[in-house]
Short mmCIF file of C-alpha atoms and ligand atoms in Angstrom, two decimals:
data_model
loop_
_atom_site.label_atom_id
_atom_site.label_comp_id
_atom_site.label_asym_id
_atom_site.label_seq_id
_atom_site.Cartn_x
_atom_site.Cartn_y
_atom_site.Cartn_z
CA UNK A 1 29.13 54.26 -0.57
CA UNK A 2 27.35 52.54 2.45
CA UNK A 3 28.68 49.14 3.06
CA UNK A 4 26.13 46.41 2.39
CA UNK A 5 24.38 43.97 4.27
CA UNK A 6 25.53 40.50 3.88
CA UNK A 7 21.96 39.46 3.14
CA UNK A 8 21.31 42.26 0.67
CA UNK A 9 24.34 41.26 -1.30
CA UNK A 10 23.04 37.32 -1.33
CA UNK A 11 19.83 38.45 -2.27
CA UNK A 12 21.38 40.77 -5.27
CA UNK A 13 23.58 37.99 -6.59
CA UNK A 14 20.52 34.64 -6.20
CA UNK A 15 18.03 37.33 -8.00
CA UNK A 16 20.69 38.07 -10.81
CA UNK A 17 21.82 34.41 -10.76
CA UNK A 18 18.32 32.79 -11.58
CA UNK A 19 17.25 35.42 -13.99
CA UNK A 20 20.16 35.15 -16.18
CA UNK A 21 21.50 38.32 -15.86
CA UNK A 22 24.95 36.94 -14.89
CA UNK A 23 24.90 33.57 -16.95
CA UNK A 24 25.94 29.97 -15.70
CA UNK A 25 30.05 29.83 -15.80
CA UNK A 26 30.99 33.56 -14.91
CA UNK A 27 33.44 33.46 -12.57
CA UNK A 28 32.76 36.07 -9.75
CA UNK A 29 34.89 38.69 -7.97
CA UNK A 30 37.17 37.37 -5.68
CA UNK A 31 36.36 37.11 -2.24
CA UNK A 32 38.71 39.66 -1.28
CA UNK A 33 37.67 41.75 -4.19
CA UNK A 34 34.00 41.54 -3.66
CA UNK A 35 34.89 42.92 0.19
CA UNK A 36 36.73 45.48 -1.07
CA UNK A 37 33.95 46.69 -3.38
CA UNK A 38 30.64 46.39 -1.25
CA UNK A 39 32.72 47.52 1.72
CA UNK A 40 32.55 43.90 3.65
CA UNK A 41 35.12 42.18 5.84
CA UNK A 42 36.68 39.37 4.07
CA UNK A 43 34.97 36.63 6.47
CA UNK A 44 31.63 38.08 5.10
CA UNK A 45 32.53 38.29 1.38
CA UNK A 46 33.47 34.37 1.70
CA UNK A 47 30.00 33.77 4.05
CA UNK A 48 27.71 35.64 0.90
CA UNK A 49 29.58 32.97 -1.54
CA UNK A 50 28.98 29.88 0.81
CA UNK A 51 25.43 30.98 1.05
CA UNK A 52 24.82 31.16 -2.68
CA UNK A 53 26.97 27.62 -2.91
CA UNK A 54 24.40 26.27 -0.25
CA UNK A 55 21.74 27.60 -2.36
CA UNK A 56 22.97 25.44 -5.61
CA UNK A 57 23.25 28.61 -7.13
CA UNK A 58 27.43 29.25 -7.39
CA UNK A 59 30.33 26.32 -7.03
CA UNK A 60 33.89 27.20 -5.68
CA UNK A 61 36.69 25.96 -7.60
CA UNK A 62 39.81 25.77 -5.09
CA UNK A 63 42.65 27.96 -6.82
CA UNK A 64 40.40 28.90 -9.37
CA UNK A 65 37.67 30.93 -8.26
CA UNK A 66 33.87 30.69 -7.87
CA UNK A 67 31.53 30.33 -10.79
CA UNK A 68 28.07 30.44 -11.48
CA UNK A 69 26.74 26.78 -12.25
CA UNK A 70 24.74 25.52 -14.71
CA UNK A 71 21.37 25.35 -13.31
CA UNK A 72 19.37 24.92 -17.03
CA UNK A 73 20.67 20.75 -17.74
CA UNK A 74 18.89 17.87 -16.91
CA UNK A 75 19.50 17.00 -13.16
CA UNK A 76 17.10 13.59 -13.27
CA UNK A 77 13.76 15.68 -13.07
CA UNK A 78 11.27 16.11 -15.71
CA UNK A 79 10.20 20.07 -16.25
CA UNK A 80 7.10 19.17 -14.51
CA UNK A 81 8.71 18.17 -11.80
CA UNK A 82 10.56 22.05 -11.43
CA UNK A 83 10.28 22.84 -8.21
CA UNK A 84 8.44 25.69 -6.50
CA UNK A 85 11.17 26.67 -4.34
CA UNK A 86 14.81 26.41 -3.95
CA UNK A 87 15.79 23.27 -3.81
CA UNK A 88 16.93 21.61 -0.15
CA UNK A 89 17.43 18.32 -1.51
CA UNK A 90 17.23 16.22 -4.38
CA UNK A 91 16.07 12.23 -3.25
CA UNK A 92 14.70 11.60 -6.82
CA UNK A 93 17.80 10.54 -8.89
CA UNK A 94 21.09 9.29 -7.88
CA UNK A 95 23.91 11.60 -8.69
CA UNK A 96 27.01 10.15 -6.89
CA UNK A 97 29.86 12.68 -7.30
CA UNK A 98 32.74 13.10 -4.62
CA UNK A 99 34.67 16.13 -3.90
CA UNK A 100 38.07 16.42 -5.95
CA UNK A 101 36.34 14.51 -9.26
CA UNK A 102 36.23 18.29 -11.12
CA UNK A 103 39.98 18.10 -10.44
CA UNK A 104 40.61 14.41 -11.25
CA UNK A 105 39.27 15.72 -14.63
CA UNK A 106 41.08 18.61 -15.40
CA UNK A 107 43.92 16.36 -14.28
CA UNK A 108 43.05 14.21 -17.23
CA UNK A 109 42.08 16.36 -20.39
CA UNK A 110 45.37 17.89 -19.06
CA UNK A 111 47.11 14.89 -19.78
CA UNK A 112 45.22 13.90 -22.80
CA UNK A 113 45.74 17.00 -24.18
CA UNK A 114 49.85 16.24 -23.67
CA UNK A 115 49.84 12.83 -25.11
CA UNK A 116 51.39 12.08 -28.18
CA UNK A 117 48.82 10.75 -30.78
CA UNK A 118 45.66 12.97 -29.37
CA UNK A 119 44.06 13.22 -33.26
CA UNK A 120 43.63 9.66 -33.05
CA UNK A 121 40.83 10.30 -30.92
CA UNK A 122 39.36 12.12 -34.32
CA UNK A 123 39.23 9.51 -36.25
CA UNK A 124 36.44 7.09 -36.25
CA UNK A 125 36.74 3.99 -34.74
CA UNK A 126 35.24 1.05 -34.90
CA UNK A 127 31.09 0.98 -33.59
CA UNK A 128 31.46 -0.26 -30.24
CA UNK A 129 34.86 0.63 -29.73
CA UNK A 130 38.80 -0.32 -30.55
CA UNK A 131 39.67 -3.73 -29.75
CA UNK A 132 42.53 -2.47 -27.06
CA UNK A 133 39.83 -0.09 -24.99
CA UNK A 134 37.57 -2.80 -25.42
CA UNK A 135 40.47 -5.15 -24.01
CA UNK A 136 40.88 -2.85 -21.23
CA UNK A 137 36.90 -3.20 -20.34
CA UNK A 138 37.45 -7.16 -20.56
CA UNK A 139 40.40 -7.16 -17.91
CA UNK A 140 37.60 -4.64 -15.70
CA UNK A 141 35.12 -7.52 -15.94
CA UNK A 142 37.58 -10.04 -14.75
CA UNK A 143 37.06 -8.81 -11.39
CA UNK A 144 33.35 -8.46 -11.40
CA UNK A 145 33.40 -12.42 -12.20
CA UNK A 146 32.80 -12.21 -16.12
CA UNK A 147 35.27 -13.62 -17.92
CA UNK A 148 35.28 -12.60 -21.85
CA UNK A 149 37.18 -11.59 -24.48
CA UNK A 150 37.60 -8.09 -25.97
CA UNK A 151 35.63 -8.98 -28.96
CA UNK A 152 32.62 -9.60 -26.44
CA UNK A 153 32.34 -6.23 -25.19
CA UNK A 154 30.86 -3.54 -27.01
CA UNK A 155 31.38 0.05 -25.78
CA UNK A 156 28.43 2.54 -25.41
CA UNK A 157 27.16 6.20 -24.51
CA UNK A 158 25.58 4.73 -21.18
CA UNK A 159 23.83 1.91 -19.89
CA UNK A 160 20.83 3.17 -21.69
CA UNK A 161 22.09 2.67 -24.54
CA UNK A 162 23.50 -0.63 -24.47
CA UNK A 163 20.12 -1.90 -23.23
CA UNK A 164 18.53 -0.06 -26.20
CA UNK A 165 20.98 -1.84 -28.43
CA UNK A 166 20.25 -5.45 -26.92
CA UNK A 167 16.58 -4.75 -27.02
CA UNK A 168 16.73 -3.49 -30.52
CA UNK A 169 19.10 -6.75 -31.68
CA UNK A 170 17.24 -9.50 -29.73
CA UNK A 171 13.65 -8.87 -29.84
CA UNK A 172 10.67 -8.00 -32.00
CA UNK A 173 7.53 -5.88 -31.32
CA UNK A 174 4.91 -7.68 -29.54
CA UNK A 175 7.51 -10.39 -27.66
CA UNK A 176 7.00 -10.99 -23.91
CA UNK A 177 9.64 -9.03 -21.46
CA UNK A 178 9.61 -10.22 -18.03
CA UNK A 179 10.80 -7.81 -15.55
CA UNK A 180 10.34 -7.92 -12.10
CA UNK A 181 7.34 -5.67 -10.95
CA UNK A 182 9.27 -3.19 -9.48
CA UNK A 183 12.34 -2.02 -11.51
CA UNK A 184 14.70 0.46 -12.90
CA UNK A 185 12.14 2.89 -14.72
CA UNK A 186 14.56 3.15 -18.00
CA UNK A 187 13.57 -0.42 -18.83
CA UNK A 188 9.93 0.45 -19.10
CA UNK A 189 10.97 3.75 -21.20
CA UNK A 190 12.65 0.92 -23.50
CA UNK A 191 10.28 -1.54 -23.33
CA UNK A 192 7.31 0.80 -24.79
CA UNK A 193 10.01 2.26 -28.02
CA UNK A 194 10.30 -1.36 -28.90
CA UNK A 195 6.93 -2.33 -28.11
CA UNK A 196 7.21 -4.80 -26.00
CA UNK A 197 4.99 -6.69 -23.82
CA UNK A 198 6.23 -5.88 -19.96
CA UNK A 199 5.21 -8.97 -17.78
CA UNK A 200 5.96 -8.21 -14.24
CA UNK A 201 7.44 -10.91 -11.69
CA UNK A 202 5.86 -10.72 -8.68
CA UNK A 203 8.65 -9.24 -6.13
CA UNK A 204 9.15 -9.84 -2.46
CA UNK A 205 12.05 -7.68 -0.58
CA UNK A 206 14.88 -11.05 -1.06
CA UNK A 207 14.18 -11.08 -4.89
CA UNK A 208 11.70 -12.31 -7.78
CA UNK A 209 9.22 -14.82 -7.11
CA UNK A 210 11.17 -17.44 -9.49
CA UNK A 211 7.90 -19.94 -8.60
CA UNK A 212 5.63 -17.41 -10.35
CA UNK A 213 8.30 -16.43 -12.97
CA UNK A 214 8.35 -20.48 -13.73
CA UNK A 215 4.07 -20.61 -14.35
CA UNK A 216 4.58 -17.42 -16.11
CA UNK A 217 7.13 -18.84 -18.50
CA UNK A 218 4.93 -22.05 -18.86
CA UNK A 219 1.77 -20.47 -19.55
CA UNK A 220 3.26 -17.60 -22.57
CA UNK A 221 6.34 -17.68 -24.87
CA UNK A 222 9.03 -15.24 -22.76
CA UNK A 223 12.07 -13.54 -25.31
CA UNK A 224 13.82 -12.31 -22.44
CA UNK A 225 14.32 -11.47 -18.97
CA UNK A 226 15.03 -8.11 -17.42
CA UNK A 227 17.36 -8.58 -13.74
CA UNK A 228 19.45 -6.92 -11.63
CA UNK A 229 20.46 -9.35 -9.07
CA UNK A 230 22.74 -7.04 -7.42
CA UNK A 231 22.13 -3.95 -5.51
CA UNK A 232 18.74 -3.88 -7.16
CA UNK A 233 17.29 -1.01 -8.25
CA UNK A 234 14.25 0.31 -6.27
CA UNK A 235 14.99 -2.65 -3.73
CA UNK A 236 18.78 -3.31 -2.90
CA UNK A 237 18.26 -6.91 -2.96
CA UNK A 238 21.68 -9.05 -3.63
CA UNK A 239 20.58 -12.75 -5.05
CA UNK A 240 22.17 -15.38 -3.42
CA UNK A 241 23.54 -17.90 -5.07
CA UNK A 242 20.97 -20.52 -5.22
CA UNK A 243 18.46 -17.75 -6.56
CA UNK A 244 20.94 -16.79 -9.60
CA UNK A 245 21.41 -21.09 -10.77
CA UNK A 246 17.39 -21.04 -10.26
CA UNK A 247 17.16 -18.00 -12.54
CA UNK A 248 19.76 -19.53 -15.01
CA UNK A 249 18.52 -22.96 -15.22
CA UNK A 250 15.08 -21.29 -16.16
CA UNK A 251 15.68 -19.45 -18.70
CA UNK A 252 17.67 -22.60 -20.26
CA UNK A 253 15.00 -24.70 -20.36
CA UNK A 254 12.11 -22.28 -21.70
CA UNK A 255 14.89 -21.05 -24.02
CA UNK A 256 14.75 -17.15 -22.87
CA UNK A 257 17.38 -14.52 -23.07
CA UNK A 258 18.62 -12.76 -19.56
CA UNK A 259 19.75 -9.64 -19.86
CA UNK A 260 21.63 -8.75 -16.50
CA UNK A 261 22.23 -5.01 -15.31
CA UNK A 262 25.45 -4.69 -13.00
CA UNK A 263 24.66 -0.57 -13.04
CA UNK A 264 24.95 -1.02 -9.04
CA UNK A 265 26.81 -4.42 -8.84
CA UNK A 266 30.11 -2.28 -7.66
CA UNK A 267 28.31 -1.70 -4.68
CA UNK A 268 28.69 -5.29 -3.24
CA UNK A 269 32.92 -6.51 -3.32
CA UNK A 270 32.20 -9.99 -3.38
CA UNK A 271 28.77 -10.75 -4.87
CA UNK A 272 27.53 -14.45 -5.97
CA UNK A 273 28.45 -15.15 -9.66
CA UNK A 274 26.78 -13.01 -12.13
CA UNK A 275 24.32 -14.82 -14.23
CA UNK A 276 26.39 -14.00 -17.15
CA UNK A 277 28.96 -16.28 -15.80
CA UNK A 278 26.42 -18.74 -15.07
CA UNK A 279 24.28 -19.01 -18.51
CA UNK A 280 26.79 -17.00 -20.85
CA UNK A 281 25.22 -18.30 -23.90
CA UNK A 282 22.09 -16.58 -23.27
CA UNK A 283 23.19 -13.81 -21.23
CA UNK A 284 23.82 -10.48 -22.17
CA UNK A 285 25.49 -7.86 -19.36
CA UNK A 286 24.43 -4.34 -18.96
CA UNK A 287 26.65 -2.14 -17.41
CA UNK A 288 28.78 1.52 -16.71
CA UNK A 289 30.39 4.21 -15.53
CA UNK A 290 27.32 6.37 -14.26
CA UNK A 291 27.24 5.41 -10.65
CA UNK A 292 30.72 4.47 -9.56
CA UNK A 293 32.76 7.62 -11.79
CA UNK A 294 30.14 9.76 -13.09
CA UNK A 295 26.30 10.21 -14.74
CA UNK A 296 27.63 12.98 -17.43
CA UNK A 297 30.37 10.78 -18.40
CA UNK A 298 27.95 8.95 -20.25
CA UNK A 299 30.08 5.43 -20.77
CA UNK A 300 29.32 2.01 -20.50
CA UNK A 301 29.84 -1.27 -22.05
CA UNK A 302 27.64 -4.64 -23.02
CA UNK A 303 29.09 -8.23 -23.01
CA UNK A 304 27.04 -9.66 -25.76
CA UNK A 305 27.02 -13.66 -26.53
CA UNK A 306 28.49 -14.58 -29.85
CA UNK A 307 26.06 -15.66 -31.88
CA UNK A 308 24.34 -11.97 -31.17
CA UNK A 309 27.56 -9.94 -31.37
CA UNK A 310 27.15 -9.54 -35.24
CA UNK A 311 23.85 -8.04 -34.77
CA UNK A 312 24.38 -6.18 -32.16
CA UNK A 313 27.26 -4.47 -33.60
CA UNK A 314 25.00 -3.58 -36.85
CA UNK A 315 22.49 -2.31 -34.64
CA UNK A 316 25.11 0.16 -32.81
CA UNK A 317 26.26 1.37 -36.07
CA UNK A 318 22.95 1.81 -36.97
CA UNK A 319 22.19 4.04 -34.19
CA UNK A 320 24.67 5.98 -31.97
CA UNK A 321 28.03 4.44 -32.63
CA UNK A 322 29.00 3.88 -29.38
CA UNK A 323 31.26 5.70 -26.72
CA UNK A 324 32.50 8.60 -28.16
CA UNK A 325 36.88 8.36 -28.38
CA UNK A 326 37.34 10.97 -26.37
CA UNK A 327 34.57 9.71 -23.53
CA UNK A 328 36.77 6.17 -24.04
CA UNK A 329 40.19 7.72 -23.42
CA UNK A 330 38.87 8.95 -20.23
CA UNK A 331 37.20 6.19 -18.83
CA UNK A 332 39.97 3.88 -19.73
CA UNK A 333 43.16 5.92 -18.09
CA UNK A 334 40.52 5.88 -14.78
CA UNK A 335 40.13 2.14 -15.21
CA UNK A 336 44.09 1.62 -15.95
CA UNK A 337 44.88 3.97 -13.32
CA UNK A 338 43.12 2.81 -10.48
CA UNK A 339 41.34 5.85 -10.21
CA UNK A 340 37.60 3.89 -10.88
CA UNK A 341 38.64 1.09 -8.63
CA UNK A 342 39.20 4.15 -5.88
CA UNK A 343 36.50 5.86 -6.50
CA UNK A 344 33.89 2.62 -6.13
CA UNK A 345 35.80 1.64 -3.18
CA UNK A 346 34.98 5.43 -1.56
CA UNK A 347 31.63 4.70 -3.01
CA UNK A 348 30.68 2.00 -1.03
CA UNK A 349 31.79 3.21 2.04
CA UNK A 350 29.78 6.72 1.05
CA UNK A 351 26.38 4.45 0.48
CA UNK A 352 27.10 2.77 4.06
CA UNK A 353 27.70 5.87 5.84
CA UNK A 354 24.21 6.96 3.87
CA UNK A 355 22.35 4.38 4.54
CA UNK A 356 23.35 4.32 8.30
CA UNK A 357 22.18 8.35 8.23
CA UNK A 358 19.13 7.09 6.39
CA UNK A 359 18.11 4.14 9.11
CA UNK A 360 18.74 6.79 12.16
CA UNK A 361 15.98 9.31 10.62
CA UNK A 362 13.50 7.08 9.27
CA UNK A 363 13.69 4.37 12.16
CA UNK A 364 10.19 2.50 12.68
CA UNK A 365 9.12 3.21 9.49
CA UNK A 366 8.57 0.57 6.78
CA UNK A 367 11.48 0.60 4.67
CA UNK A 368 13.37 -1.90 2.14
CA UNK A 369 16.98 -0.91 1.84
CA UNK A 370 20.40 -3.56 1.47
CA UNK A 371 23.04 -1.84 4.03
CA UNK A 372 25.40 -0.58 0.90
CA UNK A 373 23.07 0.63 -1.91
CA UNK A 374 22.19 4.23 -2.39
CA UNK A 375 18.50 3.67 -2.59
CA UNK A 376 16.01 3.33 0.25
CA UNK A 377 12.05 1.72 -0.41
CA UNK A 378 9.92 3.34 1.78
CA UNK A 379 6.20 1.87 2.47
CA UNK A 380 3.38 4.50 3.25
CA UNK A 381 0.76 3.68 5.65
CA UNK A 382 -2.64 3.39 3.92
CA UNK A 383 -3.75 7.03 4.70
CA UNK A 384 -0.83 8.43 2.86
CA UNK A 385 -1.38 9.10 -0.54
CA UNK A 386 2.00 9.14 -2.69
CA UNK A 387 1.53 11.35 -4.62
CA UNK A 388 0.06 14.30 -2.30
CA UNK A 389 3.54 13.65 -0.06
CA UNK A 390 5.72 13.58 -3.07
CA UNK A 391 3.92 17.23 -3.52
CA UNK A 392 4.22 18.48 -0.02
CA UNK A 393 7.55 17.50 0.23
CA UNK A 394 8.57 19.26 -3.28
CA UNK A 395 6.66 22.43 -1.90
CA UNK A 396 9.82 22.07 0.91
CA UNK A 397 12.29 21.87 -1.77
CA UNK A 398 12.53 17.79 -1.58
CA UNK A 399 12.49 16.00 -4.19
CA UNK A 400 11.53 11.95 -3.79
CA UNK A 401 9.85 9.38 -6.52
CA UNK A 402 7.13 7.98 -6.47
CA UNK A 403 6.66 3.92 -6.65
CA UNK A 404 4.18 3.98 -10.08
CA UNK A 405 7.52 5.17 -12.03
CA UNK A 406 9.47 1.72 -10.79
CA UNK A 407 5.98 -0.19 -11.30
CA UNK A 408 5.87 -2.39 -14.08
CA UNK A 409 2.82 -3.53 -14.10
CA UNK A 410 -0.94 -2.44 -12.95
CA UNK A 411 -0.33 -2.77 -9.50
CA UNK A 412 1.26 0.29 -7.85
CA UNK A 413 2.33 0.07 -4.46
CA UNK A 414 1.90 3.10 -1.93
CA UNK A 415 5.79 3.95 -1.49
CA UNK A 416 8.36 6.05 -2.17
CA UNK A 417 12.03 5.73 -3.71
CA UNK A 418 14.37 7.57 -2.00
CA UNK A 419 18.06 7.94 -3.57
CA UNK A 420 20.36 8.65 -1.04
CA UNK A 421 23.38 9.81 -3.21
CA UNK A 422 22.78 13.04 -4.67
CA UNK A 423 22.29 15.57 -1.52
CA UNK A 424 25.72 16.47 0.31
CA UNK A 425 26.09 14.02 3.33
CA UNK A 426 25.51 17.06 5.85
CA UNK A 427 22.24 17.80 4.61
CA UNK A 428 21.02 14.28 3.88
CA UNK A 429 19.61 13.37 7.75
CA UNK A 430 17.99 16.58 7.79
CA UNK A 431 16.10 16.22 4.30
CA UNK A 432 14.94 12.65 5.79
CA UNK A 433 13.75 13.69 9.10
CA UNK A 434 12.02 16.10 6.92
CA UNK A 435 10.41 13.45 4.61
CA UNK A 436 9.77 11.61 8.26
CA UNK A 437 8.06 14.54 10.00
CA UNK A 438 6.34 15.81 6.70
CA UNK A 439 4.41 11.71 6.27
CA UNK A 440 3.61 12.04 10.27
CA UNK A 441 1.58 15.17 9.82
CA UNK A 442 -0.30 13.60 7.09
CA UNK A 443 -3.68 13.11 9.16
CA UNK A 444 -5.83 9.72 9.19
C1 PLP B 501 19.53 -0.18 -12.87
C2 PLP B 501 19.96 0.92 -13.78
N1 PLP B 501 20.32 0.61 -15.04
C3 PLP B 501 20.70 1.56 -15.91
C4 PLP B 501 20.74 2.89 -15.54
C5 PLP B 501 21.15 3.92 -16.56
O1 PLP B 501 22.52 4.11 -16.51
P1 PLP B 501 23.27 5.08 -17.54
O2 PLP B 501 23.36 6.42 -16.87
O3 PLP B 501 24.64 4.44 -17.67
O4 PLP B 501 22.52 5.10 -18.81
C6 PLP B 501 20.36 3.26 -14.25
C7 PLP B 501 20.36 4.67 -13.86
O5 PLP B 501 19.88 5.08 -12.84
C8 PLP B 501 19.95 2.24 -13.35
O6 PLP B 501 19.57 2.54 -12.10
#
């Protein structure tokens, strides 16, 4: 048999990779085996398999081997969004994972799996969790200034779903949501299920116009208000904390609920007081384990008021449940470990170092970023349309967001959200000077 060609052998394995024929999870030949059969060296057996892990299409386990990964699951895009050609880099969704988490894993169903009651897990607990994991999310709190008791905190399948669960519990169809006009995108997802009417707060890059929150507040009955004053999602913003006692005495005196989302708050070590510790009455906290551990995990936790707890916990039990046991033994040994603590600590550094990449490539254009959050806001000039760059730049394998899915209300800006977190850091300043070049050859 003629030996191959290195690039006839990547080409074999991508084609048989994306049409199935050798399914997600096979573990390939080793590299010394796959030499020995195509009649390689060893150096370009192991250069095939880094070429088909740089292609997205294969992941190497150390000690374990290299497998074919899952490309079929949601990765943040809708199916429209597929794109045309391999991918380069995905800018649409964040995705924070750090080398050695696989590991940190199998580390843990290991010991799970060695622990001495492990059918408790199979037993049904409580909707919104045990009172001792729930205890263990309390003490978590402590350090992100919330101070509450176990019987506070409800546990939940994501941030999602805690939101879903306060929206369900404290409003009715047709009440008034304010949320500021640019926002997370999930909120407006929510806010049309429980048909609710959106009223956006006009933004600028430091926060919410409070001022035009106030006259909106004044002029039409407002349930509840929508905020993440840290590490804001599209526009990084940390409230200070003048802005957070204006926001709290507001909603006192026209009587609206806040509810606050600390998805990103892990970002910033020493942030102002949350609003929840400022207006805890009224105030109920959104927050989980999808950004500083992991997005499949799929855990997170609400600090509800008391007078709403009751409801709230109907409304879980009506619904999803909660955090699965097994999802709760996980994400509790990582909290009582240290291990989450580590991991947010690596993840702010990883969002400086990103955001440092991201000012270097995109200098002198128009961008709204906070120096630690994974997301950058990035202004087009007037002859840009968004969504023809979004499209060129997907036609290069980039994926990016475009501004009308963080709009709230009828006003769309022209900009794009980039997410920093997903891409591996090597790649990232290359995909940018890519988005960079690809808006400079737009013509006039
Ligand atoms: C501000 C904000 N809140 C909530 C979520 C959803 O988090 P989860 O994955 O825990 O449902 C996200 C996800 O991107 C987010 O950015």
């Amino acid at each position: 048999m003629r030996p191959s060609s290195y690039k006839a052998v990547v080409h074999e394995f991508a084609a048989a990779i994306r049409s199935g024929a050798i399914p997600a999870g096979t573990r390939l030949p080793t590299h010394r085996t796959l030499a020995r059969e195509r009649r390689i060296a060893l150096a370009t057996a192991t250069r095939v398999y880094a070429e088909l892990a740089a292609l997205g299409l294969v992941v190497g386990e150390p000690g374990r081997g290299t497998f074919v990964r899952v490309r079929s699951g949601y990765d943040g895009l809708e199916p429209s969004r597929a794109l045309p050609v391999p991918r380069v880099a995905d800018l649409s969704f964040n995705q924070p994972l750090a080398p050695g988490q696989g590991d940190q894993l199998r580390q843990a169903l290991r010991t799970m799996a060695a622990s001495g009651d492990v059918e408790a897990l199979l037993r049904q607990h409580p909707p919104g969790g045990h009172r001792h994991d729930r205890a263990v999310l309390a003490t978590y709190l402590l350090e992100r200034g919330i101070d509450t008791v176990p019987d506070n905190v409800l546990l939940t399948s994501g941030t999602q779903q805690a939101l879903d669960m306060v929206l369900r519990t404290l409003t009715s169809p047709g009440e008034v949501l304010a949320v500021d006009a640019l926002s997370y995108p999930g909120i407006k997802l929510l806010a049309s299920t429980h048909s609710l009417d959106l009223a956006p707060i006009p933004v600028t890059a430091a926060g919410p116009d409070l001022d035009a929150l106030d006259r909106m507040c004044r002029a039409r009955p407002v349930r509840a208000i929508y905020t993440i004053p840290t590490m804001h999602n599209p526009l990084g913003w940390v409230l200070d904390r003048e802005q957070r006692e204006r926001l709290a005495t507001l909603a006192r005196s026209h009587n609206c609920l806040i509810i606050e989302d600390g998805t990103y708050a892990f970002l910033e070590p020493s942030p102002p007081p949350p609003l929840q510790a400022l207006a805890p009455e009224r105030t109920c906290y959104v927050a989980g384990l999808s950004k500083n551990v992991a997005p499949g995990l799929r855990f997170a936790f609400a600090v509800v008021p008391d007078r709403h707890l009751e409801a709230a916990t109907s409304s879980l039990r009506a619904a999803a449940w909660g955090a699965p046991g097994v999802v709760t033994a996980l994400a509790t040994s990582w909290i009582i470990d240290g291990t989450v603590a580590r991991l947010e600590k690596d993840r702010r550094e990883d969002a400086a170092a990103r955001q440092d990449i991201a000012r270097a490539a995109l200098a002198g254009l128009d961008i709204t970023a906070h120096p630690v959050s994974y997301t950058v806001w990035l202004a087009l000039q007037p002859h840009q349309r968004t969504d023809h760059a979004a499209a060129v730049l997907a036609e290069q394998g980039i994926l990016v967001s475009t501004a009308d899915a963080f709009a709230t209300g009828p006003t769309v800006p022209r900009a794009l959200r980039l997410a920093l977190a997903t891409p591996p850091r090597d790649v990232l300043g290359a995909a940018l000077r890519s988005v960079r070049d690809t808006l400079d050859a737009i013509p006039p």
